[in-house]
Coordinates of C-alpha atoms and ligand atoms in Angstrom, one line a residue:
X17 CA 4.8 -17.5 -2.1
X18 CA 6.8 -14.9 -3.6
X19 CA 9.7 -14.0 -1.9
X20 CA 12.6 -10.8 -2.6
X21 CA 15.4 -11.1 -1.2
X22 CA 18.2 -8.3 -1.5
X23 CA 17.2 -7.1 -4.5
X24 CA 18.9 -4.0 -5.9
X25 CA 18.6 -2.3 -9.5
X26 CA 21.5 0.2 -10.5
X27 CA 21.1 2.2 -13.8
X28 CA 24.6 3.5 -13.9
X29 CA 25.3 4.9 -10.8
X30 CA 22.1 5.5 -9.9
X31 CA 20.2 3.1 -7.4
X32 CA 16.7 2.6 -8.1
X33 CA 15.9 -0.2 -5.9
X34 CA 17.9 -0.3 -2.7
X35 CA 18.0 -3.9 -0.9
X36 CA 14.6 -4.7 -0.6
X37 CA 13.5 -7.7 1.1
X38 CA 9.9 -8.5 1.2
X39 CA 7.6 -11.6 1.0
X40 CA 4.1 -12.2 -0.4
X41 CA 1.5 -14.6 0.8
X42 CA -1.3 -16.3 -1.2
X43 CA -4.8 -14.6 -1.5
X44 CA -4.0 -11.3 -0.3
X45 CA -4.5 -8.0 -1.8
X46 CA -0.9 -6.1 -1.5
X47 CA -0.3 -2.3 -2.1
X48 CA 2.9 -1.4 -3.1
X49 CA 2.9 2.4 -2.0
X50 CA 5.4 5.2 -2.8
X51 CA 5.9 8.5 -4.5
X52 CA 7.0 8.7 -8.4
X53 CA 10.4 7.3 -8.7
X54 CA 10.3 5.2 -5.6
X55 CA 11.0 2.2 -7.8
X56 CA 7.8 0.7 -7.6
X57 CA 8.0 -0.2 -11.3
X58 CA 11.3 -1.0 -11.4
X59 CA 10.7 -3.7 -8.8
X60 CA 7.3 -5.0 -10.7
X61 CA 9.4 -5.3 -13.7
X62 CA 12.1 -7.5 -11.9
X63 CA 9.4 -9.5 -10.2
X64 CA 7.6 -10.5 -13.4
X65 CA 10.9 -11.3 -15.2
X66 CA 10.8 -8.2 -17.5
X67 CA 13.9 -6.7 -16.0
X68 CA 17.1 -8.1 -14.6
X69 CA 18.2 -7.3 -11.1
X70 CA 21.5 -6.1 -10.4
X71 CA 21.6 -8.2 -7.2
X72 CA 19.3 -10.1 -5.0
X73 CA 16.7 -12.9 -6.2
X74 CA 12.8 -13.6 -6.5
X75 CA 11.5 -16.6 -6.1
X76 CA 8.2 -18.0 -6.5
X77 CA 7.0 -20.9 -4.3
X78 CA 10.5 -21.9 -4.0
X79 CA 11.7 -21.5 -7.8
X80 CA 14.4 -18.7 -9.0
X81 CA 12.7 -16.5 -11.5
X82 CA 16.2 -16.7 -13.8
X83 CA 16.3 -20.7 -13.6
X84 CA 12.8 -21.0 -14.2
X85 CA 11.1 -18.1 -16.4
X86 CA 8.6 -20.6 -17.8
X87 CA 7.6 -21.7 -14.5
X88 CA 7.4 -18.0 -13.5
X89 CA 5.3 -16.5 -16.7
X90 CA 2.5 -19.1 -15.7
X91 CA 2.7 -18.2 -12.0
X92 CA 2.5 -14.2 -12.3
X93 CA 0.1 -12.0 -14.5
X94 CA 1.2 -8.6 -15.3
X95 CA -0.4 -5.3 -16.1
X96 CA 2.7 -3.1 -16.6
X97 CA 2.2 0.9 -16.3
X98 CA 2.7 1.2 -20.0
X99 CA 0.7 -1.7 -21.3
X100 CA 1.3 -2.4 -24.9
X101 CA -1.9 -1.5 -26.7
X102 CA -2.9 -2.6 -30.1
X103 CA -5.6 0.3 -30.9
X104 CA -6.5 -1.5 -34.3
X105 CA -7.4 -5.0 -32.5
X106 CA -10.8 -5.4 -31.2
X107 CA -11.0 -6.6 -27.3
X108 CA -11.6 -10.2 -28.3
X109 CA -8.6 -10.4 -31.1
X110 CA -6.2 -8.6 -28.6
X111 CA -7.2 -11.2 -25.9
X112 CA -6.8 -13.9 -28.2
X113 CA -3.4 -12.5 -28.9
X114 CA -2.4 -12.1 -25.8
X115 CA -3.3 -16.1 -24.6
X116 CA -1.4 -17.2 -27.5
X117 CA 1.9 -15.0 -26.6
X118 CA 1.2 -16.8 -23.3
X119 CA 1.5 -20.3 -24.6
X120 CA -2.2 -21.2 -24.5
X121 CA -3.6 -24.0 -26.5
X122 CA -6.1 -22.7 -29.3
X123 CA -9.0 -24.4 -27.5
X124 CA -7.6 -22.8 -24.1
X125 CA -7.5 -19.5 -26.0
X126 CA -10.9 -19.3 -26.8
X127 CA -12.6 -20.9 -23.3
X128 CA -10.3 -18.2 -21.3
X129 CA -11.2 -15.5 -23.3
X130 CA -14.8 -15.9 -23.0
X131 CA -14.4 -16.7 -19.5
X132 CA -12.3 -13.6 -18.8
X133 CA -14.4 -11.2 -20.8
X134 CA -17.5 -12.3 -18.9
X135 CA -15.7 -12.0 -15.2
X136 CA -14.3 -8.5 -16.5
X137 CA -17.6 -7.4 -17.9
X138 CA -16.2 -6.8 -21.4
X139 CA -18.6 -9.0 -23.6
X140 CA -20.4 -5.7 -24.4
X141 CA -17.2 -4.5 -26.2
X142 CA -15.7 -7.8 -27.4
X143 CA -16.0 -6.4 -30.9
X144 CA -14.8 -3.0 -30.5
X145 CA -11.6 -1.8 -31.7
X146 CA -9.6 -1.1 -28.6
X147 CA -8.6 2.6 -30.1
X148 CA -12.6 3.2 -29.5
X149 CA -12.7 2.1 -25.7
X150 CA -12.6 4.8 -23.0
X151 CA -9.5 4.4 -20.6
X152 CA -11.5 2.9 -17.9
X153 CA -12.2 -0.4 -20.4
X154 CA -8.9 -0.4 -21.8
X155 CA -7.7 -0.8 -18.5
X156 CA -10.2 -3.8 -18.1
X157 CA -8.7 -5.3 -21.2
X158 CA -5.4 -4.7 -19.5
X159 CA -6.7 -6.5 -16.3
X160 CA -8.1 -9.3 -18.5
X161 CA -4.9 -10.0 -20.1
X162 CA -3.3 -10.2 -16.8
X163 CA -5.9 -12.6 -15.9
X164 CA -5.1 -14.9 -18.9
X165 CA -3.8 -18.7 -17.7
X166 CA -5.3 -17.9 -14.4
X167 CA -2.2 -17.1 -12.7
X168 CA -1.8 -17.7 -8.9
X169 CA -0.2 -13.6 -8.7
X170 CA -1.6 -10.7 -10.4
X171 CA 0.6 -7.5 -10.7
X172 CA -0.9 -4.4 -11.5
X173 CA 1.4 -1.4 -11.9
X174 CA -0.8 1.9 -11.1
X175 CA -4.0 0.2 -12.6
X176 CA -5.9 3.3 -11.6
X177 CA -3.8 6.1 -12.9
X178 CA -5.9 8.4 -15.1
X179 CA -9.1 7.1 -14.4
X180 CA -12.2 9.1 -13.4
X181 CA -13.7 8.7 -9.8
X182 CA -16.8 6.6 -11.3
X183 CA -13.9 4.2 -13.1
X184 CA -11.9 4.0 -10.0
X185 CA -14.7 2.6 -8.1
X186 CA -15.2 0.0 -10.9
X187 CA -11.7 -1.2 -10.8
X188 CA -11.6 -1.3 -7.2
X189 CA -14.5 -4.0 -7.5
X190 CA -13.0 -5.8 -10.4
X191 CA -9.6 -6.0 -8.1
X192 CA -11.5 -6.9 -5.1
X193 CA -13.3 -10.0 -7.1
X194 CA -10.0 -11.1 -8.4
X195 CA -8.7 -11.3 -5.2
X196 CA -10.8 -14.2 -4.7
X197 CA -8.8 -16.3 -6.9
X198 CA -5.7 -14.9 -7.2
X199 CA -3.1 -13.1 -4.9
X200 CA -3.2 -9.4 -6.2
X201 CA -0.2 -6.8 -5.8
X202 CA -0.9 -3.5 -7.1
X203 CA 1.5 -0.1 -7.2
X204 CA 0.4 3.4 -6.5
X205 CA 1.3 6.8 -5.5
X206 CA -1.9 7.7 -4.0
X207 CA -2.5 6.5 0.0
X208 CA -6.4 6.5 -0.4
X209 CA -6.3 4.0 -3.4
X210 CA -4.6 1.1 -1.6
X211 CA -5.6 2.1 1.9
X212 CA -9.1 0.9 1.5
X213 CA -8.5 -1.9 -1.0
X214 CA -5.7 -4.0 0.7
X215 CA -4.8 -5.6 3.0
X216 CA -1.3 -5.2 3.5
X217 CA 0.8 -2.3 2.5
X218 CA 4.2 -1.9 1.6
X219 CA 5.8 1.5 1.7
X220 CA 9.0 2.2 -0.4
X221 CA 10.8 5.4 -0.7
X222 CA 13.9 6.0 -2.7
X223 CA 14.3 2.2 -3.5
X224 CA 13.9 1.4 0.0
X225 CA 11.4 -0.5 2.0
X226 CA 10.4 2.1 4.7
X227 CA 7.4 0.2 6.6
X228 CA 5.3 -2.8 5.8
X229 CA 2.3 -4.0 7.7
X230 CA -1.7 -3.7 7.6
X231 CA -3.5 -0.4 7.3
X232 CA -4.5 -0.8 10.8
X233 CA -1.4 -1.9 12.0
X234 CA 0.5 1.3 10.5
X235 CA -1.7 3.5 11.5
X236 CA -1.7 2.3 15.0
X237 CA 2.4 1.4 14.9
X238 CA 3.3 5.3 13.9
X239 CA 0.3 7.1 15.7
X240 CA -1.4 5.5 18.4
X241 CA 1.5 5.9 20.7
X242 CA -0.3 7.7 23.4
X243 CA 0.1 11.6 22.7
X244 CA -2.8 12.9 24.9
X245 CA -3.4 16.4 25.1
X246 CA -5.6 17.5 28.2
X247 CA -6.8 21.1 29.3
X248 CA -6.8 21.8 33.3
X249 CA -7.5 24.5 35.1
X250 CA -5.2 25.7 38.0
X251 CA -1.7 26.5 38.9
X252 CA 1.1 25.7 36.5
X253 CA 3.3 24.2 39.2
X254 CA 0.3 22.1 40.6
X255 CA -0.5 20.9 37.1
X256 CA 3.2 20.4 36.9
X257 CA 3.2 17.8 40.0
X258 CA 0.0 16.0 39.2
X259 CA 1.3 15.1 35.7
X260 CA 4.8 13.8 37.2
X261 CA 3.0 11.7 39.6
X262 CA 1.1 9.6 36.9
X263 CA 2.7 6.6 36.2
X264 CA 3.7 5.8 32.7
X265 CA 4.0 9.3 31.8
X266 CA 7.0 9.8 29.8
X267 CA 7.0 13.3 29.2
X268 CA 4.8 16.3 28.7
X269 CA 4.9 20.1 27.1
X270 CA 2.5 22.5 28.8
X271 CA 1.0 25.6 26.9
X272 CA -0.7 28.3 28.6
X273 CA -4.0 29.2 26.9
X274 CA -5.6 31.5 29.4
X275 CA -5.0 32.5 33.0
X276 CA -5.1 29.6 35.1
X277 CA -5.9 27.6 32.0
X278 CA -3.0 25.2 30.2
X279 CA -2.8 22.6 27.7
X280 CA -0.7 19.6 28.1
X281 CA 0.4 17.3 25.5
X282 CA 1.3 14.3 27.5
X283 CA 3.6 11.6 25.9
X284 CA 2.8 8.2 27.5
X285 CA 5.3 5.1 27.8
X286 CA 4.8 2.7 24.9
X287 CA 1.8 0.6 24.8
X288 CA 0.4 2.3 28.0
X289 CA -3.1 4.2 28.3
X290 CA -3.0 6.7 30.9
X291 CA -6.3 8.5 30.4
X292 CA -8.2 6.9 33.4
X293 CA -4.8 7.8 35.2
X294 CA -4.7 11.6 34.4
X295 CA -8.6 11.8 34.9
X296 CA -8.3 10.5 38.6
X297 CA -5.0 11.9 39.3
X298 CA -6.7 15.9 38.4
X299 CA -9.8 14.9 40.0
X300 CA -8.4 13.8 43.2
X301 CA -6.7 16.9 43.5
X302 CA -10.0 19.1 42.7
X303 CA -8.5 20.1 39.6
X304 CA -11.4 19.7 36.8
X305 CA -10.0 18.7 33.3
X306 CA -11.6 20.6 30.7
X307 CA -10.7 18.8 27.8
X308 CA -9.1 15.0 27.4
X309 CA -8.2 13.1 24.4
X310 CA -5.6 10.9 22.6
X311 CA -4.2 12.7 19.5
X312 CA -4.7 10.3 16.3
X313 CA -3.0 10.8 13.0
X314 CA -4.3 9.5 10.1
X315 CA -2.3 7.3 7.5
X316 CA -1.7 10.0 5.2
X317 CA 0.3 11.6 7.8
X318 CA 2.4 8.1 8.3
X319 CA 3.2 7.9 4.5
X320 CA 4.1 11.6 3.9
X321 CA 6.4 11.4 7.0
X322 CA 7.8 8.4 5.7
X323 CA 8.6 9.4 2.2
X324 CA 9.4 12.8 2.7
X325 CA 11.9 11.9 5.1
X326 CA 13.0 9.5 2.1
X327 CA 13.8 5.9 4.0
X328 CA 15.8 5.1 7.1
X329 CA 15.1 2.1 9.2
X330 CA 11.5 1.3 10.3
X331 CA 13.0 0.4 13.8
X332 CA 14.7 3.7 14.4
X333 CA 11.1 5.7 13.8
X334 CA 9.6 3.7 16.3
X335 CA 12.0 3.6 19.0
X336 CA 11.9 7.5 18.8
X337 CA 8.3 7.5 19.3
X338 CA 8.6 5.0 22.1
Ligands
ADP411 P1 8.1 4.5 -9.5 O1 7.5 3.5 -10.2 O2 8.1 4.2 -8.2 O3 7.6 5.8 -10.0 P2 10.7 3.8 -11.0 O4 11.0 2.3 -11.0 O5 9.9 3.8 -12.6 O6 9.8 4.2 -9.8 O7 11.7 4.4 -10.8 C1 12.8 4.4 -9.9 C2 13.9 5.3 -10.1 O8 14.6 4.5 -11.4 C3 13.6 6.8 -10.7 O9 14.5 7.4 -10.4 C4 13.9 6.8 -12.1 O10 14.2 7.7 -12.5 C5 15.0 5.4 -12.2 N1 14.8 4.7 -13.7 C6 13.6 3.8 -14.3 N2 13.9 3.5 -15.1 C7 15.1 3.8 -15.4 C8 16.0 3.5 -16.8 N3 15.3 2.5 -17.7 N4 17.0 4.3 -16.8 C9 17.6 5.0 -15.8 N5 16.7 5.3 -15.0 C10 15.6 4.8 -14.6
MG412 MG1 6.0 3.4 -11.6

């Protein structure tokens, strides 16, 4: 388990990471989602020991990263945003070299390089120069490098950037297969990339954590809170009267669509499903409903809203909608 506590990173007076708190449990795929400049790479660089924090701490299984850098290196594999590429090495040479940097013994280096190349399907390209590989294959080499030493956690910074759709599908499959044996944290500025792949999403904007939950819960939390749209035929006074009688209706707005035809947008109290009550209330008065549905947004809406407004407490957002 990795715990990030009160993490702050300042570049001069610019606050790149602004008091981040979160924890990473074993065996899941985490998505670090946020627009460019949100602070994803900075946070990942700190979590992997490449960059010192200004304030706060990172612990893995209870060990402080600063006091136990060696233990940390063993538990975390990292594919940085701009991986160091050694164009004039073959894939096998490079992986052996990276394994040496990680302190693996000569035999271990050999074994692991072959095992990992097998898993990442790099055997066919083992003896090709990295310079001659496609971007997709270079990214695989980066993944392979992060797997050396079989660390508990693998951190991947924007692993899908610059890949074509087919390569993205392949990398996604690889990441899924990694998750069988490792905790995976990956960053992206594109929601669609993390939505399908990740078990848990942390949304950051301007260095702040603005939301975190499973993709399903994020959707529910922000959008499924009961905006019901309905169309009813009848007099506006009567429609108002019916709406104000239905239990758990918080408020509503009415729009005239046509003569004797109104659309109502009804907000329910938090957690209440008022669709049936609305139906029976109108039916009981002999007022036919021409449509009735719960308006659901998408996670994309949530993401845009959260990151464009740029920060703010999650709780206050929920309150506003409650
Ligand atoms: P992301 O990875 O989410 O795109 P970064 O972590 O790279 O975001 O950057 C966060 C913020 O910190 C940005 O405003 C960026 O300009 C700034 N920043 C990043 N690295 C440096 C640096 N070495 N010096 C000064 N500012 C930096
Ligand atoms: Mg980045």
